[in-house]
Coordinates of C-alpha atoms in Angstrom, one line a residue:
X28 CA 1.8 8.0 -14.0
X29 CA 2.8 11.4 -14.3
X30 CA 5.7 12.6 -17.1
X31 CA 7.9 13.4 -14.4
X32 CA 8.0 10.0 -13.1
X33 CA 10.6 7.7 -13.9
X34 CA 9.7 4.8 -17.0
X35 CA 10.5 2.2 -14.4
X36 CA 8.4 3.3 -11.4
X37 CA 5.5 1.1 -11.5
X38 CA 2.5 0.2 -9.2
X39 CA 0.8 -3.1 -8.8
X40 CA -2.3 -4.0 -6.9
X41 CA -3.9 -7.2 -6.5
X42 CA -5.8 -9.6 -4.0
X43 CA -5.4 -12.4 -2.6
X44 CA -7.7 -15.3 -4.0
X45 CA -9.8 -15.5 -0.6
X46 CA -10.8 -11.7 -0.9
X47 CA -9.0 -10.7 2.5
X48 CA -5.4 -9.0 1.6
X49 CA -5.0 -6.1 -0.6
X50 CA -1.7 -5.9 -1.4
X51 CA -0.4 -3.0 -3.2
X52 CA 3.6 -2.6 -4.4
X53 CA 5.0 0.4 -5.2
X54 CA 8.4 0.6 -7.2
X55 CA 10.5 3.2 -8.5
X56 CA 10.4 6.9 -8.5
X57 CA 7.0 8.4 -8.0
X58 CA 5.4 12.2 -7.2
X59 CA 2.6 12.5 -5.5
X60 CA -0.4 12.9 -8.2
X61 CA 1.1 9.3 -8.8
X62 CA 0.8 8.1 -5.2
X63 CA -2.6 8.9 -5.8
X64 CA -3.3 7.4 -9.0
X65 CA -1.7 4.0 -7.1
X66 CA -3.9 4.1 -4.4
X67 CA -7.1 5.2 -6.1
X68 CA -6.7 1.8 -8.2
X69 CA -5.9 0.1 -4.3
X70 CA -9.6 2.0 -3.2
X71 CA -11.1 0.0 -6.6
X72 CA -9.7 -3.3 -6.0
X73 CA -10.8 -2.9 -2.1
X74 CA -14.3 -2.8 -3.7
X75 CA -14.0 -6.6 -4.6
X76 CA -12.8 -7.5 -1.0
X77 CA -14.4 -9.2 1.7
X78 CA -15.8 -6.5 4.2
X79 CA -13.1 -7.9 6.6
X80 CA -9.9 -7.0 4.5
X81 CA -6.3 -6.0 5.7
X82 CA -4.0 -4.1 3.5
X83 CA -0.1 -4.6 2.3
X84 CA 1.7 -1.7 1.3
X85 CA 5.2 -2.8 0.0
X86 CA 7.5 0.5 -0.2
X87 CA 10.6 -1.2 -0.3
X88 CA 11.6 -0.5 -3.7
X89 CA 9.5 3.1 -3.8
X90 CA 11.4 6.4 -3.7
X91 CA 9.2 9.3 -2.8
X92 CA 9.8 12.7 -4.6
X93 CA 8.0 16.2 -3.6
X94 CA 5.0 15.0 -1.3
X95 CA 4.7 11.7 -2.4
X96 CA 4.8 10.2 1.3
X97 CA 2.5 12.6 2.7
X98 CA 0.4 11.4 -0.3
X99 CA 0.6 7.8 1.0
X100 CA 0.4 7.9 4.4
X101 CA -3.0 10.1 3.2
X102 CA -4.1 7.2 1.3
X103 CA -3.0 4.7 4.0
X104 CA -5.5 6.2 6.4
X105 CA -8.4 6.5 3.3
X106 CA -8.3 2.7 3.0
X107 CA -8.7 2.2 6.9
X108 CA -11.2 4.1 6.8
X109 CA -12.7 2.4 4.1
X110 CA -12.9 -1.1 5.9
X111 CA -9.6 -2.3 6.3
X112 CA -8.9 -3.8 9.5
X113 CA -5.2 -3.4 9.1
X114 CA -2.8 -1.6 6.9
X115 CA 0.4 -2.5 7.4
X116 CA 3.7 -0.6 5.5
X117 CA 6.7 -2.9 4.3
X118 CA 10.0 -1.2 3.9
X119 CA 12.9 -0.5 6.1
X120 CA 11.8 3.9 6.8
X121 CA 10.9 5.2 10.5
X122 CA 8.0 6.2 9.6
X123 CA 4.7 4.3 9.6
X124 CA 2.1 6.8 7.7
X125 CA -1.1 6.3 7.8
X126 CA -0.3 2.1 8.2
X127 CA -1.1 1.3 11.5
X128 CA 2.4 -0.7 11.5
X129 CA 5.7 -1.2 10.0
X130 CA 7.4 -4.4 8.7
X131 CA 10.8 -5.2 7.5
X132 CA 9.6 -8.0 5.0
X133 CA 6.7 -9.6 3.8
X134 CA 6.8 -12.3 6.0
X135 CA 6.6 -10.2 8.6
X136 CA 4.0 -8.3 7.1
X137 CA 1.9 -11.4 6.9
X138 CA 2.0 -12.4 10.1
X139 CA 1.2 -8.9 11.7
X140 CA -1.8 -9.6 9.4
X141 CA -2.7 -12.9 10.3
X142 CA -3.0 -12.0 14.1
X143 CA -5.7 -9.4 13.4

């Protein structure tokens, strides 16, 4: 993360044990260089997916400072282009990004994801 972003913004990016979610979660304060350090360890992780995956971006707890949203909703698109059959954006903003939808929750998130 850059200097300029808060000690307790953090990213975390995993997948599920099947190979078919990526789920990334950011949290905290971040700028956009590290939006893009987030997602460029999302695009890594993608590698190890099945070739049908769906993605789970959890913003609920992100704050975005300068272009850090454009920076997602960039990155958003980058994974759907990559493979992902879905990308779906939890958090409570208007605006979907580069997700192809919006969820309140998790749970809602999940089954968005589970009808694709």
């Amino acid at each position: 993360m850059s200097s300029t972003t808060t000690p307790d913004a953090a990213p975390n990016v995993d997948q599920s044990r099947d190979g078919t979610r990526l789920r990334v979660e950011l949290s905290g304060e971040f700028e956009a260089s590290d939006v893009i350090t987030a997602m460029a360890r999302a695009r890594h992780v993608a590698e190890e997916c099945d070739t049908e995956f769906a993605v789970l971006v959890d913003v609920r707890e992100f704050t975005a400072r300068g272009n850090a949203l454009a920076a997602l909703g960039e990155w958003e698109m980058f994974l759907r282009m990559a493979g992902a059959t879905a990308v779906v954006r939890v958090g409570d903003e208007d605006a979907v990004g580069g997700a192809d939808r919006r969820a309140a929750s998790i749970e809602a998130a999940e089954r968005i994801l589970s009808r694709q």
